[in-house]
Structure formats: C-alpha cells, structure tokens
Amino acid sequence: MSSKHDILTDSFGRKHTYLRISLTERCNLRCSYCMPQEGVPLLPKDHLMNAKEIFEISKLFVEAGVNKIRFTGGEPLLRKDFPQILEQLGTLPVSMSITTNGITIDRYIDLLKKHQVKTINLSLDTLDAEKFKKVTFRDYFQRVYDNIFRLIAEGFHVKINVVLMKGVNDDEIVEFINFTKTHPVTVRFIEFMPFDGNQWNREKTVSYNDVLAKVHQHFDDDAIIRLQDAPHDTTKNFKIVGHLGTFGIIGTVTNPFCDTCNRIRLTANGQLKNCLFSATESDLLTPLRAGKDITPIIQKAVFGKFAMRGGLSTPEQFEDPKEHTENRSMIRIGG
Ligand code: SAM
Ligand code: SF4
C-alpha cells in the first residue's frame, strides 16, 4: 500500500513538496506579459475556493509532505480574507511565503511577521516611474518602490522579480544590479515566458545568456561571483564583489530546470496544475465540496506530470504560441 507521501511523487521520482496557491484571478495592475489585453472574465465568487477550502486542501497536501506554500495570484493581497487564510494555514507545519506586486504589502507587515514570513517576492520590472505606467497600465510605482524600503527596514529579505522584455526594460539590467550595491535585496531577472494571450514571441525574450553578456560587458570578470544555488532553486544566483545584495536569472525558456522541479500549483478555483505549462488540470474543488476523498485525484495528477514543461519538450513546441492556447493566461494560473 502506498504511503501518503507517495501521492506527491511523480513517475520520474520527483517529490513535490512546494505548493503554490493562487488566491485570486483579480489584480490591481495590468502587466502586459501577464494579463491578456482584453482582460480575463472573472469567475463568480462561489466558483473560487473559500478560506476554509484553501485550508482543507492545504492540510491534505501538508500531511502528504508539502513543506512550503506560496500565495500568489492575480494579486494575492486583494483577497479580503488574506489575514484569515494566513491565520488558518499558520496552524500547519509548513513555511509560508508570498509573491506580490507590493502595492498594499505595507498593510500586512505585522501579520506576515507573526507567521514567520521572512522573504517577500515582489515584482517590479522597472526603476522608472513612467515606464512602470507603460508596463502595468497603472500609476503605482512610488508606492511599490517605497514599500521595498519599508520591507527592508522591517527586516524582510526582498526578492525583486523583473520580467525582462527586449526593447522595454533590458536597458535596465545594469541599473538593477547597481541597486544591489547598497540595498541587501536579491534581483531576479526572469525570461519572458509564453502564455495564452500574452503576445509572446521569442524575439522579445531576453535570455539567460543575454543577461550574462550584459553583466560581463559592464563588470570585471573577477568581480562576478557565481553563488551556490539552493536545492530546487529555479534561479542561477550571482553577486558582484562588494555589493550588499545579489542577483539571479530564471531561465525557463532557454535553461529549463524541470529535472529538479518540486512544484505543484492550485488555481484560485481549485484546479490542480502539475506544471506551469500543462494544458490539463484536475478539479479538486468540486469533489471536495461533494465530500469525496481528493487524494486519488492528487496522486493521479502528480504521477502524470510530464518530464518537461507540460510536455512541450522541444524548443519548437515550446516557442509555438498555438501550443499555449489550451493553457491559461498567467494571471489565471499564478506564477
Ligand atoms: N501579482 C503578483 C506579482 O505580480 O508578483 C503575483 C502573481 S504574478 C502572476 C507572479 C509572477 O509571475 C510575477 O513575478 C510576474 O512578474 C511573473 N510573470 C507573469 N507573467 C509572466 C511571463 N509571461 N513571463 C515570466 N514571468 C511572468
Ligand atoms: Fe497583476 Fe502580478 Fe500579473 Fe502584474 S504580474 S498583472 S501584478 S498578477
């Protein structure tokens, strides 16, 4: 008989101990790489997991071996019951973290501290207020920027996520690295990834190698240190000698890290996705509401995970926008 832990092991022996939960499909920004231009149809509230259901599903995953849960979205802090969700999950033996656009995070500092959330992943694609408006279609640069300093002052480790796009913000790579000179943050450059409706094409992606080439153009080779990455880390980490902070590159498009993947995702409407790029999902919410045991559904979904990028294993498949139309847009998955 299989133990509960086995339900999170796939056919390639990868153990999935990291659950990313999308709390909402709503957002107060409109980042062009994430949200389709026409917007997304919002699901009625009763189609979304409520706080109790999020707790019940999370508890099951934690009992099966999940030791880390990340809240994402949409913008997770738009959930009015976010404090309640954190309070409930705080009773489980699991570490909690959040990915946020940072607009309202200052309101939750005490709550996050209370629940031992030590690192905040905050998305900021530009250090230029005008460009921020163009990328996000909203005027919140100053709030987000100020909140980075507030978080640092409160003792959080801030990881700044920067989605690089050619001709948009690739001219700011060095500026972002210089930001780590006097600020103890980690800047993570993310390759722009294809999702339904995000106008992706390979030409717009700034690759892992492009970033490194820029770094080597600007800094002496001796000053660039390649750091040891944590197990399962999707980021290749670096530091410039003498800088307080570090930087890294997440190369999903040109340097996939699927062989060490330990992540599974739960969408806001309770669908389990075994991969960011999988076109299929497994409904956990409907059977949970019907009082059924969802363990076999989880086991089947995890076991059926493809070796690489939801089955889009060749660069040709992955880079063909038609291959992504069956998947959701990023805002509806939770990055
Ligand atoms: N609203 C929160 C935020 O922006 O941090 C959480 C949700 S957002 C979908 C999670 C992360 O996915 C963000 O860091 C965002 O920059 C990243 N992201 C969204 N679309 C992406 C894309 N097409 N390629 C790469 N990263 C993307
Ligand atoms: Fe909203 Fe985050 Fe997507 Fe931007 S990246 S639209 S902040 S969910």
mmCIF file of C-alpha atoms and ligand atoms in Angstrom, residues 25-35 72-76 100-101 103 123 125 136 163 330-331, ligand 2:
data_model
loop_
_atom_site.group_PDB
_atom_site.id
_atom_site.type_symbol
_atom_site.label_atom_id
_atom_site.label_comp_id
_atom_site.label_asym_id
_atom_site.label_seq_id
_atom_site.Cartn_x
_atom_site.Cartn_y
_atom_site.Cartn_z
ATOM 1 C CA GLU A 25 -7.552 35.971 -10.553
ATOM 2 C CA ARG A 26 -8.053 39.681 -9.890
ATOM 3 C CA CYS A 27 -5.294 42.246 -9.980
ATOM 4 C CA ASN A 28 -4.759 45.965 -9.452
ATOM 5 C CA LEU A 29 -2.152 46.044 -12.244
ATOM 6 C CA ARG A 30 -2.436 45.103 -15.914
ATOM 7 C CA CYS A 31 1.075 43.864 -16.755
ATOM 8 C CA SER A 32 1.076 43.208 -20.479
ATOM 9 C CA TYR A 33 3.083 39.963 -20.224
ATOM 10 C CA CYS A 34 0.634 38.510 -17.700
ATOM 11 C CA MET A 35 -2.861 39.843 -18.327
ATOM 12 C CA THR A 72 0.201 34.116 -5.496
ATOM 13 C CA GLY A 73 -2.439 35.188 -7.992
ATOM 14 C CA GLY A 74 -3.543 37.610 -9.549
ATOM 15 C CA GLU A 75 -2.621 39.854 -6.691
ATOM 16 C CA PRO A 76 -2.988 37.718 -3.545
ATOM 17 C CA THR A 100 3.045 40.195 -4.663
ATOM 18 C CA ASN A 101 3.170 43.344 -6.713
ATOM 19 C CA ILE A 103 1.151 47.843 -3.785
ATOM 20 C CA SER A 123 7.524 42.196 -8.741
ATOM 21 C CA ASP A 125 10.039 45.443 -13.783
ATOM 22 C CA THR A 136 1.442 47.911 -15.861
ATOM 23 C CA VAL A 163 10.454 40.124 -16.200
ATOM 24 C CA MET A 330 -0.502 33.683 -16.344
ATOM 25 C CA ILE A 331 -2.844 35.852 -14.308
HETATM 26 FE FE1 SF4 B 2 -1.012 41.505 -11.685
HETATM 27 FE FE2 SF4 B 2 1.207 40.251 -10.955
HETATM 28 FE FE3 SF4 B 2 0.079 39.758 -13.329
HETATM 29 FE FE4 SF4 B 2 1.204 42.102 -12.936
HETATM 30 S S1 SF4 B 2 2.254 40.120 -12.904
HETATM 31 S S2 SF4 B 2 -0.846 41.750 -13.874
HETATM 32 S S3 SF4 B 2 0.828 42.433 -10.808
HETATM 33 S S4 SF4 B 2 -0.780 39.289 -11.386
#
